[in-house]
Structures are given as structure tokens and as C-alpha cells.
Amino acid sequence: MHLFRYLYISIGLAMMFCHTQAQTQPVKGHIYDSQTRQPLAGVILTTNTAQQVGKSDAKGYFEIDGDQPDGQVKAALPGYKSQIIKINPSQNELNVQLEADGVSLNEVRVAGYSENKTSKETAGGISLITSRDISRGSAVSLQPALNSIPGVRMDQSTLSEARISIRGNGVRASYGIRNVKVYVNEIPVTEADGTTRIEALDVNSIGRAEVIKGPASSIYGAGTAGVINFQLPRSPYQEQSIEASALVGSYGLHRLATTYRSGGDKVNSYASYGWQEYDGYREHSKDMRRFLTGNFQLFPSDKRIITLILNRTTQYSQIPGSLTQDQVDADPKQANATNLDKVAGRYQNWTRVGLGQQYRFNDQFSNTTSVFTYFYDLNHPLSYAYIRNIYQSYGGRTRFAYDPGFSVLPTKFTIGAEFNSGLTKGTQYVNNQGKEGAINSNIDYRNTQYSLFYQSETELAPKTTLTLGISYNSLNYDVRDYLKQNQSGVKKFDPQATPRIALSHTFSDAISLHASVSSGFSPPSSSEIKNVDGSINPNLQAEKGLNYEFNAKGNLLKSRLEYDLALFKMDMKGELIAQSIQQGITIYNNSGKTSHNGVELSLSYQLFKPEDDRQILSLRPFAAITYSDFKFKDYKTLNAQNEVTATYDGNELTGIAPWMLNAGIDLETKSGLYFYGSYFYSDKLPLNDANTNYNPSYNVVNAKLGYKKQVVKHIELNVYAGLDNILDKNYSSIVSLNAASFNGGQPAYFNPSPKRNGYGGLNVKYIF
């Protein structure tokens, strides 16, 4: 009897011990920024009673007791949305992802120059766009979001063409985007010759974008304007859902899309398919898009993150062309007569595949590598020709980070490389009213560029950081002309070494000061290296820029007021000057110097925050102010014989508005109602280098009202309506700079933008 009693007690104690062990099984994991995949330090983990139970370390690692009230904890970090983490006893390795709140952007960690610091701590002009900024409008264009950043300007009057300039660089591009390096998930969108078109990106499938203003060649290669790093969305952590959305609007706008999201600890999946059509404000400006986007993130171990992106886009766009002032006055909706006759348009299919890996060898040494392939086919009738192109490219980017753990002058080192090779097989025909005529050009361009880069980041004192960086860059074009063999050849540009030095000091949350000097370069594209006879110009070289910058950033008034002030001076040499010889033929020469002096200021103030426990969750006015004093210093135009034809020293830089203002207010309530209002002002700007013609100043007012709420247990509803250009203004956002006049007529500068127009939409999400 005593033996049985002893066994009974022993078994009972053993079961209690095992049960206690199961309850106290620790839960481990890492916390990352949902977009940059960088580890987040200092994330506070609390129970539902606000008791702190853990905190992430410098590597984003945390460990907590698995026995938590209600089986969950709350993760909170300034600049990010609070995240409820459900604790599953059978899952003790978590990969938590936090999403930027879109409000306290100074506190958000940015990839920037690969420093993984907050925007406030990062030297240089760097700004963020979140999904919140994109959703302020109808989300069919990035124009409102990019124009909310001081120093950045996106011009777009129809959906077929877009031009982005940063601090004046890129504004003179005759087509596409120049001087700005563009990435998606660290995969270059910019082609090997420096040309970028962003039409392949579905605006609704962008989770966030970081914009570096000014030369960033020390780590990103060619580009005097700066860098835009787009990041595709990741699914919210521990959410599995499917969403259907519909949008209708003025001028025949309609869009349907479906999105699947699954945010797990081992796999994070995002997949979206969208279909969009737009008849256009003007005649001959219809636009059709099909988007397929996939973004998949795998966590096979606590040391490795693997990312796969897939993107397939179809675009069919008509191009209405530019109008003269008399034509605009008569009927701004009309199309250019030549574009109508030639049935000008852009018909293209893009495909992009990228594979990336982050691997942490140990706490001191890590690597990030991505490889990609990118190709498209282009069917492009224009006013002066009919172009058919096939483009294929491949490349990769790798970056090693090492922290040796110095006790004196702690320093982190980064070394890396980027490679991009692209082949364009281009054929040009006579355009016979939208059909191919006789062939007049058959040329292959194989463009290859690579860069090697190095950066060190040294703590001179606990709050003082010195950053040194340099890159070595090479670019060459191999041109094969099958119709004119004597015009084939290789164009090699002089290798460029581009250094950067930056010094930062954080005094307090209220102010951090930064000073930097950086250099950059932008070579001409493969289409700009030709002489008037089609031969390669052996003397043409890259534009070069030297940028001096001072920044002050911080949070005031109990962190409710955020500010970011930048003063900069950039001197450009060897600027590429376009000269129109005849319709459809433009040559380029290195001629002149320009000075870019400017001031940029962004402000935002949070009258109410969610933690204030009011009916109004957030009420946030904001403003972005840009002043640009950009001048030609030494600028002489040359003819085909390199003879000086005109001198424009001291003139205002073509296409630059001295003042730009973007202001607005965001309102969100507990009931689900929200309101976004914005105001954009552009000062008058010169349309030609002679400063004899100007695009008038204009202002645009937009507003959006909506209701977003989880109406039942598994269904979230978002219904909204908006009105753009409320004041019904006549204006042209995108203009054709230095447009030539033929046969004594007026230059065709203007591309009228839509007048007052509205839209409405409905999103329904089912959460599993």
C-alpha cells in the first residue's frame, strides 16, 4: 500500500513538474522592419496590463516567457505601429515584423546608406514614403506622394509619361527618368545605361519608398540626383487575408484588383493581380495596365532570410503629344495632330524576377545578396519613327557588413559590388500612320556597368558618428549597327571614383545635426552618345556633381512636432546639353556648369495621437517647402560643328520652379472615418534655356473622405471617395523643355493636366 501511495505521489509530482516546464517554455525570436528586413532594436514587449516582459537587443533578438496572459504580448517602438503577437505554445521561434506608422517618420529605421539608423540619425537628405502617403489619393500615380517630399518633383499629365527630378537633376530628360537611380527590393529598375521607366510598377503594390536626395554614388553608383528605393509590401505579421478592391473615376477610370496576404513566422507571402483602364482627359490618351506582383519572404533559420519577387506588367498607352499655347487656349483636350496621324503610343510587356538572401554568419559579420533578370518587349510608334525593341538584362548586388567590436572608436565596415548588363535589340522603321514602313535603323546595344563600394561608420563619441565612403564605377556601351557597319563601335567612359564624407551628432530628441560632402556622376544614355550622322561621339563624358549639405532634424513639443531642414549647394560640371537639329534628331554635348543652391523644409505636427485615448485617433497637419536658386554658370550651346551659337550664363535653370509648396492635413477617427486633404503650389518655371518662355504658376487642391472598419469578425471594409483639382485649374504638370519650333510656328511645350475630376472605391478584406 505504501509503495502504491509513493508511486502515485511521485507520478503526480512529475506531471506537475512537466506541466510547469511546458508553461514556462521560453519563446525566442527576432523583430524586423517589415519593409527593409533590418533588425529592430529597443522594441518593448508588454502584457495586456502594460507590464514589460522583454526588449529586443541590437540584433532584434528577444526572449520571453511562453506563459503570457491571454496568450499574447504587445510590441511597441516609436515610429512603428504597435503589434499584438499571439503566443503559440508549439511555436517558440518567432519572426515578428513591424510596420512603419506613416506618422512619426523621423523615428523609422531606413536602409539609406546601409546604416540601419532612424531617419533622424542619418546624415544627408533622406525621406520616406509609406503606403499611407500613397493612399492619400486614388493611388493610380506616385505623383502626389513624391511631390510631398521637399526637393523632389514628379511631373505627369497623362499616365503614359512620367518625369522625376531631385534637386533639379533629371528635369531635362527628354523621355523617361534620368540621373535618378531606382531600385525595387535592392534590384535595379534603372537600366544599365541609366534610363528608368516606372510604369512597370503597380502603385498599389508599393509598401514603402526611401528617397535619397543628392549624389549617393559612394554606395549606389551612377546618379547625381539621388536614389529611390521602392519596397514591395510584406503581409502584416500573423495575418492571413484575401482582399478585393474596385475603383471608378472620371474620364473612364476603372480598376479591379485582388490581393492575398499571409504573414507567418516561416513564410511571408504577398501576391496581387490588378487590371486598370483609363480613357484619359485628352484625346488619344487611353491607358491600359495589367499588373501581377508577388513578394515572398522565407525564414529557413534564425540566420537566413530569403526573398523572391516576381513582377509582370502589360502597358498599352496612347501618347497625345505636346501642344502650343494657341492650341491649349483653343482646346486643351485635343491631341497633337502629328501624334494622331502617326498613332503614337507605347505598348510594352515587362517581366522582372529577383532572388535575394540575407545571411548572418555571426553577431559581427553578415551579407546581403540579390540577383535578378529583367526583360521587356517594346512596340513604340512615335511622331518621327516606329520603334521595336527587345531588352534583356541580368545582374546582382552584394554587400558585406562587419563589426569587429572595437572598444575604442567602434567602427562598422561595409564593402560590396553591383553589376548590371543589358542588351537592347532595337529596330527603327518609317512610321506610316501607325504601321511599320521601310527600315531605317537596326542596332544592338550591349551596355555593361559595375561598381565597387566601401563604407565605414565610426563612433567618435557616444552620439557622434563619422561616415566615410567611396565607390569605383565603370561603364561601357558596345554598339552594333547592322545597316551602317562603319558606325559600330565601343564607347568606354572614364572610370569614376566617387567619395563621400559625413559627420553626425545627436544632441537630444529635439535636434541632431549633420554635415556631408558627396560627389556623383551621370553618364549619357546609349541613345545620347550619337552624333548627328549616327556615329558615336568619342568626346562625350559623364556629368559630374559635388554636393555640400547641412541637415538639422528632430522632434519638438513632446515629440508632436517633427522637422527636417536641409541646406545644400551642388555644383555640376559637364552638363549634357540637348540640341534639336531637326524633328526627331537631337544631339548632346558636354557644355557648361550649373549651380544648385537650395533650402528644403518638412514639418508635421500631431495634434492627437492614438495613445491620447480620444475619438480622434490622429490629426496631423504637414507641409513641405522647397526653395531652389539654380543658375547656369557657364553655358554655351553648340551646333553640329561645335561652334558657339548662344550664351546663357546667369539664366535660371530650365524647368525649375523657384518655390514649391505641398501642405495638407490627415484625420483619422476611432469610428473609422478618415479625411485627407492636400494643397500643391508650383511657381512659374522657364521653359527654355533662354528664359524667354515660362510655364505659369499653378496650384492644385485634392481631398479624400473614407470609412475603414472591421464591420464583422472576419471582414474589413474600406469605402472612399475623392476629388482632385477641386479648384478646376488649367495647368500642365509635364512640359516639353526647349521644344523646337518648326516652319515659324510656336513651340509645343504643354501637356494639359486633367481639370476637376473625382473617383470612388471599395475594398473588402476577408481575414481568415
mmCIF file of N, CA and C in Angstrom, residues 86 238-242 709-717 764-768:
data_model
loop_
_atom_site.group_PDB
_atom_site.id
_atom_site.type_symbol
_atom_site.label_atom_id
_atom_site.label_comp_id
_atom_site.label_asym_id
_atom_site.label_seq_id
_atom_site.Cartn_x
_atom_site.Cartn_y
_atom_site.Cartn_z
ATOM 1 N N LYS A 86 0.607 36.957 -31.039
ATOM 2 C CA LYS A 86 -0.051 35.796 -30.446
ATOM 3 C C LYS A 86 1.002 34.728 -30.154
ATOM 4 N N GLN A 238 1.261 37.768 -38.723
ATOM 5 C CA GLN A 238 0.221 36.884 -38.199
ATOM 6 C C GLN A 238 -1.165 37.169 -38.793
ATOM 7 N N GLU A 239 -1.183 37.751 -39.999
ATOM 8 C CA GLU A 239 -2.449 37.952 -40.703
ATOM 9 C C GLU A 239 -2.480 37.085 -41.958
ATOM 10 N N GLN A 240 -3.615 36.447 -42.195
ATOM 11 C CA GLN A 240 -3.876 35.756 -43.456
ATOM 12 C C GLN A 240 -5.199 36.287 -43.990
ATOM 13 N N SER A 241 -5.153 36.852 -45.183
ATOM 14 C CA SER A 241 -6.351 37.507 -45.694
ATOM 15 C C SER A 241 -6.356 37.505 -47.210
ATOM 16 N N ILE A 242 -7.536 37.762 -47.762
ATOM 17 C CA ILE A 242 -7.699 37.991 -49.190
ATOM 18 C C ILE A 242 -8.564 39.233 -49.356
ATOM 19 N N LYS A 709 -13.239 50.089 -41.497
ATOM 20 C CA LYS A 709 -13.613 49.461 -40.224
ATOM 21 C C LYS A 709 -13.751 47.955 -40.424
ATOM 22 N N GLN A 710 -13.448 47.201 -39.377
ATOM 23 C CA GLN A 710 -13.756 45.774 -39.367
ATOM 24 C C GLN A 710 -15.203 45.643 -38.926
ATOM 25 N N VAL A 711 -16.090 45.433 -39.891
ATOM 26 C CA VAL A 711 -17.523 45.528 -39.622
ATOM 27 C C VAL A 711 -18.068 44.284 -38.931
ATOM 28 N N VAL A 712 -17.512 43.113 -39.248
ATOM 29 C CA VAL A 712 -17.853 41.877 -38.543
ATOM 30 C C VAL A 712 -16.542 41.172 -38.234
ATOM 31 N N LYS A 713 -16.616 40.008 -37.625
ATOM 32 C CA LYS A 713 -15.423 39.345 -37.114
ATOM 33 C C LYS A 713 -14.332 39.172 -38.158
ATOM 34 N N HIS A 714 -14.674 38.753 -39.352
ATOM 35 C CA HIS A 714 -13.650 38.416 -40.337
ATOM 36 C C HIS A 714 -13.590 39.377 -41.523
ATOM 37 N N ILE A 715 -14.413 40.407 -41.539
ATOM 38 C CA ILE A 715 -14.497 41.266 -42.726
ATOM 39 C C ILE A 715 -14.140 42.710 -42.378
ATOM 40 N N GLU A 716 -13.191 43.252 -43.148
ATOM 41 C CA GLU A 716 -12.805 44.659 -43.020
ATOM 42 C C GLU A 716 -13.240 45.391 -44.277
ATOM 43 N N LEU A 717 -13.829 46.559 -44.098
ATOM 44 C CA LEU A 717 -14.403 47.337 -45.196
ATOM 45 C C LEU A 717 -13.700 48.684 -45.297
ATOM 46 N N VAL A 764 -12.784 45.295 -49.900
ATOM 47 C CA VAL A 764 -13.348 44.340 -48.955
ATOM 48 C C VAL A 764 -12.278 43.289 -48.660
ATOM 49 N N LYS A 765 -11.920 43.165 -47.384
ATOM 50 C CA LYS A 765 -10.896 42.201 -46.971
ATOM 51 C C LYS A 765 -11.522 41.140 -46.074
ATOM 52 N N TYR A 766 -11.231 39.884 -46.399
ATOM 53 C CA TYR A 766 -11.651 38.770 -45.539
ATOM 54 C C TYR A 766 -10.427 38.241 -44.806
ATOM 55 N N ILE A 767 -10.464 38.280 -43.474
ATOM 56 C CA ILE A 767 -9.347 37.854 -42.632
ATOM 57 C C ILE A 767 -9.646 36.459 -42.091
ATOM 58 N N PHE A 768 -8.810 35.509 -42.434
ATOM 59 C CA PHE A 768 -9.033 34.115 -42.025
ATOM 60 C C PHE A 768 -8.783 33.945 -40.517
#
